[in-house]
CSV table of C-alpha atoms and ligand atoms in Angstrom, one decimal:
chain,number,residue,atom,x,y,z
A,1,UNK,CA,27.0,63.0,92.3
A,2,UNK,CA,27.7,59.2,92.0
A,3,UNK,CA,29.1,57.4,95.3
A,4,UNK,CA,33.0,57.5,95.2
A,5,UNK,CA,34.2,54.3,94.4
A,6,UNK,CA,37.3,52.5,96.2
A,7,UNK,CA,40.0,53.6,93.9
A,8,UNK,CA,42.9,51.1,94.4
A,9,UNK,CA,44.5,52.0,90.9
A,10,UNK,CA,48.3,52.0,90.6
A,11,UNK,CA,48.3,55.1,88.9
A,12,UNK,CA,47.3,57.6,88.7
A,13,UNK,CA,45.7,57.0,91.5
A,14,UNK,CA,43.4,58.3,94.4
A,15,UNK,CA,43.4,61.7,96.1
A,16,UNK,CA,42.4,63.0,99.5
A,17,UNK,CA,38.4,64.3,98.9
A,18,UNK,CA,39.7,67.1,100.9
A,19,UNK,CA,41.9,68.1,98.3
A,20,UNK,CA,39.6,67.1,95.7
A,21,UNK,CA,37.4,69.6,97.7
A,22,UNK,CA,39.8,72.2,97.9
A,23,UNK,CA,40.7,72.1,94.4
A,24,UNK,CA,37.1,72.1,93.1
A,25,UNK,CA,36.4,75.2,95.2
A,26,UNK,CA,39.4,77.2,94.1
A,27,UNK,CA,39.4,76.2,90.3
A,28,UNK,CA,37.8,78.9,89.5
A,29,UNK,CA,39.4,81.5,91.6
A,30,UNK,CA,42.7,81.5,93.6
A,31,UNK,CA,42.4,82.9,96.6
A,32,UNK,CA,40.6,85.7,95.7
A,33,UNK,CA,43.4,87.5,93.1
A,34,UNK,CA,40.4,87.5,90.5
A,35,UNK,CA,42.3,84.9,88.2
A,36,UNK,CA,43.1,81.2,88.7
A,37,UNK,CA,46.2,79.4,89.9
A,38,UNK,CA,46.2,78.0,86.6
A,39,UNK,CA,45.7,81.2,84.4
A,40,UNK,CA,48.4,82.7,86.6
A,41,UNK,CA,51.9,83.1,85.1
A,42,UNK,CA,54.2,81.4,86.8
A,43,UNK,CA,56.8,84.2,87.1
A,44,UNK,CA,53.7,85.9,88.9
A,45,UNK,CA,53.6,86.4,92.7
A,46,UNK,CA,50.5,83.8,93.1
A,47,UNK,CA,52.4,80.9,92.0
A,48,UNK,CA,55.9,81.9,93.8
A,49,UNK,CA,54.0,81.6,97.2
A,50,UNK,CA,52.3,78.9,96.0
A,51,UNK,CA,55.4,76.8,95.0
A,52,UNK,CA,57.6,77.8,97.5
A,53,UNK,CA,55.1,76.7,100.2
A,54,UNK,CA,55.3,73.7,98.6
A,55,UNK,CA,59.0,73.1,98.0
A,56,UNK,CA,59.5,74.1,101.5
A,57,UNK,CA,56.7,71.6,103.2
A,58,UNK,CA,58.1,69.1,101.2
A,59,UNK,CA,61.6,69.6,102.3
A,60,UNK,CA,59.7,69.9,106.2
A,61,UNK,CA,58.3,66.6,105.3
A,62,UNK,CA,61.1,64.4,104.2
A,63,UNK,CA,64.0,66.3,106.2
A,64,UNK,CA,65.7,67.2,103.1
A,65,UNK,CA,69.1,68.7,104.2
A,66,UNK,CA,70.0,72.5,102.7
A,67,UNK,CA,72.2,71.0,100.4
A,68,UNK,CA,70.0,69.2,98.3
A,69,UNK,CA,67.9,71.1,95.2
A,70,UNK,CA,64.2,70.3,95.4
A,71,UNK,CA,62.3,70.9,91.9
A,72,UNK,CA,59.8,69.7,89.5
A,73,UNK,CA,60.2,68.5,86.2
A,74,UNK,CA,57.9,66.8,83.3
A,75,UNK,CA,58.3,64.2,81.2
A,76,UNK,CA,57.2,61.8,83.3
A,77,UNK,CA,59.3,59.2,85.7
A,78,UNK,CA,60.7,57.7,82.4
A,79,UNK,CA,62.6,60.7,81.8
A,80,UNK,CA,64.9,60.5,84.7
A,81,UNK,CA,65.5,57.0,83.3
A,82,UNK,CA,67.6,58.9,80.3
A,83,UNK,CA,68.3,62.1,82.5
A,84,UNK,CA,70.5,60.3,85.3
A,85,UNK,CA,72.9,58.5,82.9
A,86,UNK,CA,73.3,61.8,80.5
A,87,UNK,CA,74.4,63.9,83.5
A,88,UNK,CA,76.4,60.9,85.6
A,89,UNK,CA,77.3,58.5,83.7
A,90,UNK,CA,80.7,59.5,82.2
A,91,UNK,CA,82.5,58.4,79.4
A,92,UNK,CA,84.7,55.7,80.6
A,93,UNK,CA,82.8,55.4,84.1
A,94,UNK,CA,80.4,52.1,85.2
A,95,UNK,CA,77.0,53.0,86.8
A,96,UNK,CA,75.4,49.6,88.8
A,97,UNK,CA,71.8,48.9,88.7
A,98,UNK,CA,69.7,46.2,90.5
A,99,UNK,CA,67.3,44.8,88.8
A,100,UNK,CA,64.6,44.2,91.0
A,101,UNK,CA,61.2,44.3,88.5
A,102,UNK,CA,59.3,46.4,85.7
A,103,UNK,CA,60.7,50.2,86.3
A,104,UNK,CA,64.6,49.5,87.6
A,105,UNK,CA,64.4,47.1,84.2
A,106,UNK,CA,63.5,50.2,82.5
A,107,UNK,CA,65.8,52.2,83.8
A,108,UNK,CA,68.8,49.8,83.4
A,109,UNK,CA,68.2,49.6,79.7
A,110,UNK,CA,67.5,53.1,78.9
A,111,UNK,CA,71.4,53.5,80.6
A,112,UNK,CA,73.0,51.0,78.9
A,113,UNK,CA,72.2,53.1,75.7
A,114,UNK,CA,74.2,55.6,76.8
A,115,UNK,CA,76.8,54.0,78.7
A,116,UNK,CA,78.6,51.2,80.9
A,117,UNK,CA,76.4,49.5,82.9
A,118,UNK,CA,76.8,47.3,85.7
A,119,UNK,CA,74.3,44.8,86.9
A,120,UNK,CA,75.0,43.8,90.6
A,121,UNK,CA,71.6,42.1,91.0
A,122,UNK,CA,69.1,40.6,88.5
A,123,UNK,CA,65.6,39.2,90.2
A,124,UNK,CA,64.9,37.7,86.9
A,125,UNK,CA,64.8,33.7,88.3
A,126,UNK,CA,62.7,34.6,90.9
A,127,UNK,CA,60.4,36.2,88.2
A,128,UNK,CA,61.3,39.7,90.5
A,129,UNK,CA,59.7,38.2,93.6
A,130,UNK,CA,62.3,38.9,95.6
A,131,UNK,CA,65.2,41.5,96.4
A,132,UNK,CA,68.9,41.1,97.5
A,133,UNK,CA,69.4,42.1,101.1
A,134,UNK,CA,70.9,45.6,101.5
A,135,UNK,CA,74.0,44.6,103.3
A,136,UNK,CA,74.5,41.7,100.1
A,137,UNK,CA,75.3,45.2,97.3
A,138,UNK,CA,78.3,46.4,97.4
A,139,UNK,CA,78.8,48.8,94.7
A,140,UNK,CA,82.2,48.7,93.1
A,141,UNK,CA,84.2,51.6,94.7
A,142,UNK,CA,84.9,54.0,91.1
A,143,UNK,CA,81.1,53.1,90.0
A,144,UNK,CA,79.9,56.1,88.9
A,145,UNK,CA,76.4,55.3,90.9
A,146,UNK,CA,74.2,52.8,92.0
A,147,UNK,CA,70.5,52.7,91.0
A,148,UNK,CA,67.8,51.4,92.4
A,149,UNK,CA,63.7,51.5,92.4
A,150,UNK,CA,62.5,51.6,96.2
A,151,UNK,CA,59.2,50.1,95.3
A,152,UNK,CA,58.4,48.3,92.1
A,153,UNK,CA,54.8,49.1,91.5
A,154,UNK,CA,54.0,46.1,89.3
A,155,UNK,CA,55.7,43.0,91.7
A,156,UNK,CA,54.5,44.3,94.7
A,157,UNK,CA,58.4,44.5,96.4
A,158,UNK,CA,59.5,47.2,98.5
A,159,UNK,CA,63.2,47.7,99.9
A,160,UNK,CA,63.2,47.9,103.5
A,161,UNK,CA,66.3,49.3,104.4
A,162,UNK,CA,68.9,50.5,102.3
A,163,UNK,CA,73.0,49.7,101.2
A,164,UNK,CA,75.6,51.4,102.0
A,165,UNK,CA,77.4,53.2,99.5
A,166,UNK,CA,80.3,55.0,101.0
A,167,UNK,CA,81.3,57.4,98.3
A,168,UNK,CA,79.5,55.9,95.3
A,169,UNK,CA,76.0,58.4,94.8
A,170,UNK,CA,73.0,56.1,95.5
A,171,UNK,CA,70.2,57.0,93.1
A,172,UNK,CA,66.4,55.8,93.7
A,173,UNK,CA,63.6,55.8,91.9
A,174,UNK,CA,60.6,56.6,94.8
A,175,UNK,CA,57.9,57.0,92.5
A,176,UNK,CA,55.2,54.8,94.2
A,177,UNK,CA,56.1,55.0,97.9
A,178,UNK,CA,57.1,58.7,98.2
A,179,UNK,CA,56.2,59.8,101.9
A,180,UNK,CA,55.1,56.5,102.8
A,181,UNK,CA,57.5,56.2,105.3
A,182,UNK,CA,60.3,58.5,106.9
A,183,UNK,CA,63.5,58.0,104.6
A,184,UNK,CA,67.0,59.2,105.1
A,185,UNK,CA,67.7,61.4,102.4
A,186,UNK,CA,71.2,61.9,103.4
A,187,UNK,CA,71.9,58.3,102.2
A,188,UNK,CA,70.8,59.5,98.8
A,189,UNK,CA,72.5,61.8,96.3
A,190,UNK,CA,69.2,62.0,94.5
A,191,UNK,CA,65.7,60.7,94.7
A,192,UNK,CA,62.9,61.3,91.8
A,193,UNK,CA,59.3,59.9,91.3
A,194,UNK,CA,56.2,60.7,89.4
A,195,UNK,CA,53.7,62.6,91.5
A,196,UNK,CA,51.2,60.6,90.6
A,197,UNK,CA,51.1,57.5,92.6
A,198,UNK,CA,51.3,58.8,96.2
A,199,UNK,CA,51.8,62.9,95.4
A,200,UNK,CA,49.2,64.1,93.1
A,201,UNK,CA,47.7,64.2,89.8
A,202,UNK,CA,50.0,63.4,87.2
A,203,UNK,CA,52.3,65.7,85.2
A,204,UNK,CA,55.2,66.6,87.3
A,205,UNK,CA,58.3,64.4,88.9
A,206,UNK,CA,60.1,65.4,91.7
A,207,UNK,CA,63.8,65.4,91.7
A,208,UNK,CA,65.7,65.7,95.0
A,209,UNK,CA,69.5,66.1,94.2
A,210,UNK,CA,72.6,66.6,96.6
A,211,UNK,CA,74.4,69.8,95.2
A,212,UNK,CA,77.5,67.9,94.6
A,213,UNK,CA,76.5,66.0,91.9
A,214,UNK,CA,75.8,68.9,89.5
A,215,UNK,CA,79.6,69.7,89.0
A,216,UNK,CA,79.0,65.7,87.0
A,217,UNK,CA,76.9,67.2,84.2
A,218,UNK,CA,78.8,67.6,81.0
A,219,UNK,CA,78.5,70.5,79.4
A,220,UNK,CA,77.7,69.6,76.1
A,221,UNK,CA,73.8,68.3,77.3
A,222,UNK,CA,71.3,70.4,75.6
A,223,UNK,CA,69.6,72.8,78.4
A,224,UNK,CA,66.3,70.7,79.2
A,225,UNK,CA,68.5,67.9,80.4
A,226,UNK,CA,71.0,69.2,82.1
A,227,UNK,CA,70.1,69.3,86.0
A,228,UNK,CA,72.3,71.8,86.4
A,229,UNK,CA,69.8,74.3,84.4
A,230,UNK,CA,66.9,73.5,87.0
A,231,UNK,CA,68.9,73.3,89.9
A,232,UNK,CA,70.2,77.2,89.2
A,233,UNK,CA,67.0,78.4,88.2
A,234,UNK,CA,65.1,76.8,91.3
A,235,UNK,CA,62.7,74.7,88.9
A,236,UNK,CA,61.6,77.1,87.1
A,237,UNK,CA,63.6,77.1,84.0
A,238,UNK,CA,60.4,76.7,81.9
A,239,UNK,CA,57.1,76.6,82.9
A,240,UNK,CA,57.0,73.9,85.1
A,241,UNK,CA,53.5,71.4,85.7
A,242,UNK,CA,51.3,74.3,87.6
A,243,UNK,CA,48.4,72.6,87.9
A,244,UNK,CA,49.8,69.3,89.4
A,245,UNK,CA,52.6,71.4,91.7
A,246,UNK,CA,49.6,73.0,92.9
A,247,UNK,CA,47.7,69.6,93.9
A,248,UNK,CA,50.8,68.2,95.6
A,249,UNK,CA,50.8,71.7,97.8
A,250,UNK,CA,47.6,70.6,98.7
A,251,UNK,CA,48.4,66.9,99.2
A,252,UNK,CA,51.3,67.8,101.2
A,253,UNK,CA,49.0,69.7,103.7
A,254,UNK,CA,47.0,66.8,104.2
A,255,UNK,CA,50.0,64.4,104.8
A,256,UNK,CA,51.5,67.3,107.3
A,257,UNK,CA,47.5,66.9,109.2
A,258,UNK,CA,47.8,63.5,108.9
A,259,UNK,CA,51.2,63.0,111.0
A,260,UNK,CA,53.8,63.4,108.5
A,261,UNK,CA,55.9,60.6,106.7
A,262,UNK,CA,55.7,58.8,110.4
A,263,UNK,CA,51.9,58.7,110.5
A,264,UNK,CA,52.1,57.7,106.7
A,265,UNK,CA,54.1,55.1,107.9
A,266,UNK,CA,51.9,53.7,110.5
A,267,UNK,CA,48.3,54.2,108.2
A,268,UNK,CA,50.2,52.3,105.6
A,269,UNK,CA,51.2,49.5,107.9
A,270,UNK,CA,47.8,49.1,109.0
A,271,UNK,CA,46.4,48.8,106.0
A,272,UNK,CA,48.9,46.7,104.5
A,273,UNK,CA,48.2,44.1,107.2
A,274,UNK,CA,44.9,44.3,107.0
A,275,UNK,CA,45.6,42.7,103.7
A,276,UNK,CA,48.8,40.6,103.7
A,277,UNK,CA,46.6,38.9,107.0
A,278,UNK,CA,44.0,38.2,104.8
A,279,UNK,CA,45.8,36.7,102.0
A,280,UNK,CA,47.5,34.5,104.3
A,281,UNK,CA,44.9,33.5,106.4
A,282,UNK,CA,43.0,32.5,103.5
A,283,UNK,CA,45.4,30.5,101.6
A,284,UNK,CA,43.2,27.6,100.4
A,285,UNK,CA,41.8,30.8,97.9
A,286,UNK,CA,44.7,33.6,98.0
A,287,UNK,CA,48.4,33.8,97.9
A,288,UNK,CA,51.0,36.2,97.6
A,289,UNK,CA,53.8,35.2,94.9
A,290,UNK,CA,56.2,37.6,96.8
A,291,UNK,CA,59.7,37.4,99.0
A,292,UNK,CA,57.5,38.1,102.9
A,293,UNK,CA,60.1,39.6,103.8
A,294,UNK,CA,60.0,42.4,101.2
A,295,UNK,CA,56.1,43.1,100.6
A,296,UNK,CA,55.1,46.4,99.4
A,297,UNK,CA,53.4,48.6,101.8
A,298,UNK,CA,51.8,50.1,98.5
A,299,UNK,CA,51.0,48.1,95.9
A,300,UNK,CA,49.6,44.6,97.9
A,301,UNK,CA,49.6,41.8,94.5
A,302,UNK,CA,48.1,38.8,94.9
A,303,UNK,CA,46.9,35.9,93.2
A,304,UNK,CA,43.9,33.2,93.6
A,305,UNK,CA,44.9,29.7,93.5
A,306,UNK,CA,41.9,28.8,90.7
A,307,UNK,CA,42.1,31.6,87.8
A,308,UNK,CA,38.2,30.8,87.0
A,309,UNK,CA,37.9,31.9,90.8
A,310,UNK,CA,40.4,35.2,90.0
A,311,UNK,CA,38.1,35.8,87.6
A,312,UNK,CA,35.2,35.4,89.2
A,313,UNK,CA,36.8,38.2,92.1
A,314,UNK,CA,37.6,40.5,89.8
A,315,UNK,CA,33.7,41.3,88.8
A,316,UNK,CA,32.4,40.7,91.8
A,317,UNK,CA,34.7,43.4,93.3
A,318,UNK,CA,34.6,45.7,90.4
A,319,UNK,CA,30.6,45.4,90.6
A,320,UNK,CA,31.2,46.3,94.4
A,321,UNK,CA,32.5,49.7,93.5
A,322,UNK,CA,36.4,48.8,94.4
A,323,UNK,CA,38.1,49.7,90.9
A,324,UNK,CA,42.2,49.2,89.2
A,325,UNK,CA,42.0,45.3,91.0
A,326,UNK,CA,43.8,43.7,88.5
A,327,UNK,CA,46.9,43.0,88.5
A,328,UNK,CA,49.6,45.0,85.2
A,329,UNK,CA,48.9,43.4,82.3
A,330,UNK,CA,52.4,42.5,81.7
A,331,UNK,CA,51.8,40.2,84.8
A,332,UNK,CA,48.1,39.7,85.5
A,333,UNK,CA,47.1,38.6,88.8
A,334,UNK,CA,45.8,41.1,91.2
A,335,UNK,CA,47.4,44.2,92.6
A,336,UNK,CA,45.8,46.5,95.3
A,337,UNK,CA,47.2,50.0,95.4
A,338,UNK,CA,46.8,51.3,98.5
A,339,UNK,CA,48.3,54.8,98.4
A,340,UNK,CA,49.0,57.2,101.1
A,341,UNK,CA,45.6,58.8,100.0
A,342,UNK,CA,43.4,55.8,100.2
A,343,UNK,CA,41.4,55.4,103.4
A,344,UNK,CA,41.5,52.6,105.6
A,345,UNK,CA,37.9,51.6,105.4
A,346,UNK,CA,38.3,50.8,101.3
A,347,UNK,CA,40.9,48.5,102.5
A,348,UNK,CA,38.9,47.1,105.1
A,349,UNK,CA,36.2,46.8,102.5
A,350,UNK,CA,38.5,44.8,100.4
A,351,UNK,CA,39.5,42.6,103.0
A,352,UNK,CA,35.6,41.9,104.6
A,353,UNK,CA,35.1,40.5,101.0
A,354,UNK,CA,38.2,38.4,100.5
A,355,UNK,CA,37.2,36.8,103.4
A,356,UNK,CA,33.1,36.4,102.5
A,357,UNK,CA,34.4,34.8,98.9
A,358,UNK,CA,36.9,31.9,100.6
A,359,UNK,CA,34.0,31.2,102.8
A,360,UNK,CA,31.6,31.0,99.5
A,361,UNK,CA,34.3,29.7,97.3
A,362,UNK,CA,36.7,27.9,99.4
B,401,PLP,C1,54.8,54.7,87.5
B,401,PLP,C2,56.2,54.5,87.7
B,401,PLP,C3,57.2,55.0,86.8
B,401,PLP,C4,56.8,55.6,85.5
B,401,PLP,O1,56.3,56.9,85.7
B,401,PLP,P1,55.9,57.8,84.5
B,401,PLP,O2,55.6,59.1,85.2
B,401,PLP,O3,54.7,57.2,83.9
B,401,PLP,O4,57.0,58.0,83.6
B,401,PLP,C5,58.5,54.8,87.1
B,401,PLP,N1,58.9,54.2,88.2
B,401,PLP,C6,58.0,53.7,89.1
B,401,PLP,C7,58.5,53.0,90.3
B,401,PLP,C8,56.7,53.8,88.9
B,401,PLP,O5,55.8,53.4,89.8
């Protein structure tokens, strides 16, 4: 086998080797039943342990009160972004979005096909470098929600603390910092993500949603979309992303042996300032174009002051093994993903070198 590169893509992105491990030595047979976990049915005793073990260690994990349904669905993030106005978004109602970069954008729009729309916050002349500060949103008091993305993956922004609502549901999108950190769920009347930045391989999206907001659905929603038809049949109203539910059991384990969403939170700070230290410290090269006080703990973008030079970095490193450097393409640059998963020597890798190129290129 090839040495493992540094995988600092933004998704999907790296996995624990243990898991990788653990996978690769189950594949063919789970557990000694004779079949895989992914020949077996899902209405089959395999998988119900399976998920459940699952379901429950990620409720252990975040503290996800009883009165929240925990499931999996497919269709990606995106989905939800159609999903969440179709069940909550009533005729008549308002729902208020902050637009803070490339996925609460997304989801903003997709609503405002369906419905009234409220934007409290757009981070447009900043170029989304920035983000309001919680105690600045005040949703308006009827609003039928407000929405917003905890991390944007492509700026590089991350909310540090969150607003308060009082009755209005708050709805986040945690896609790409997911059990980086402990979060109180009780603020939230629903949280989704893809799996597949901070979770697992890709194919399935969480969706953690406070029982109360089911009696919202309308009726009339065909049965995929309604929330209500997942919620009652505990996720598995079709067959649900086996093979990726499976990985994230897996993934959770590791995060459990690893100290939980706290020792998340302190691996990710550490590697995050192993970075953001870097970049500042070598500022004649490297910059960050984002608000300091808002940095993602995740997704670490950056730019070099000379875009031969950014050039010039991006082979070198890629040469180097350390892979998914550049920045999106809708806004170039350069972007390290440093997911829950990725150790802290890669990032320490990455940093030894930004430091050897100012000193060659500086
Ligand atoms: C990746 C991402 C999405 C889109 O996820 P898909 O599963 O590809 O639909 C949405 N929101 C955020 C914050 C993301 O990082």
């Amino acid at each position: 086998m090839s040495e493992r590169k540094l995988n600092f893509f933004a998704g999907p992105s790296v996995l624990p080797e243990e898991v990788l491990a653990e996978l690769k030595d189950q594949i063919g047979e789970y557990q000694d039943n004779g079949f895989s976990m992914i020949e077996a049915s899902h209405r089959g005793p395999a998988f119900d342990t399976m998920y459940h073990e699952c379901l429950d260690l990620f409720r252990e994990l975040l503290g996800i009160p009883e009165n929240y349904s925990v499931f999996f669905l497919g269709g990606g993030a995106t989905l939800q972004f159609s999903m969440i106005p179709m069940n909550f978004l009533g005729a008549g109602q308002t729902a208020d979005y902050l637009k803070t970069g490339t996925w609460s954008n997304g989801a903003c729009n997709d609503a405002q096909k369906l419905g009234n729309v409220k934007v409290l916050f757009d981070g447009k002349d900043s170029n989304y470098s920035t983000l309001p500060a919680p105690e600045s949103v005040t949703p308006d008091a009827d609003a039928a929600y407000l929405y917003l993305c905890s991390n944007e993956t492509i700026g590089g922004i991350e909310w540090q603390g969150w607003p308060e609502t009082g009755n209005v549901p708050l709805i986040a999108d945690m896609s790409s910092d997911i059990l980086s950190r402990p979060v109180p769920v009780e603020k939230f009347a629903m949280i989704y993500g893809g799996v597949q930045k901070n979770l697992g391989p890709a194919g399935a999206t969480f969706v953690i949603l406070r029982d109360d907001m089911l009696e919202r659905s309308p009726a009339n929603l065909t049965s995929y979309l309604n929330y209500n038809t997942h919620a009652k049949k505990d996720g598995l109203f079709n067959t649900p992303p086996v093979f990726s539910i499976w990985a994230v059991k897996l993934v959770l384990e590791w995060v459990k042996a690893h100290g939980g969403a706290q020792g998340m939170a302190e691996r990710a700070t550490r590697k995050a300032n192993l970075l953001y230290n870097a970049i500042d410290s070598l500022d004649s090269v490297f910059y960050s174009p984002v608000d300091a006080r808002y940095r993602s703990k995740m997704n670490v973008v950056f730019r070099l002051r000379d875009e031969e030079l950014e050039k010039q970095f991006l082979k070198e490193t890629a040469a180097m093994g350390m892979l998914g450097l550049k920045g999106h393409r809708s806004v170039g640059g350069c972007r390290a993903s440093i997911y829950n998963s990725l150790p802290e020597e890669s990032v320490a890798v990455l940093a030894d070198y930004m430091k050897e190129f100012a000193r060659k290129n500086g």
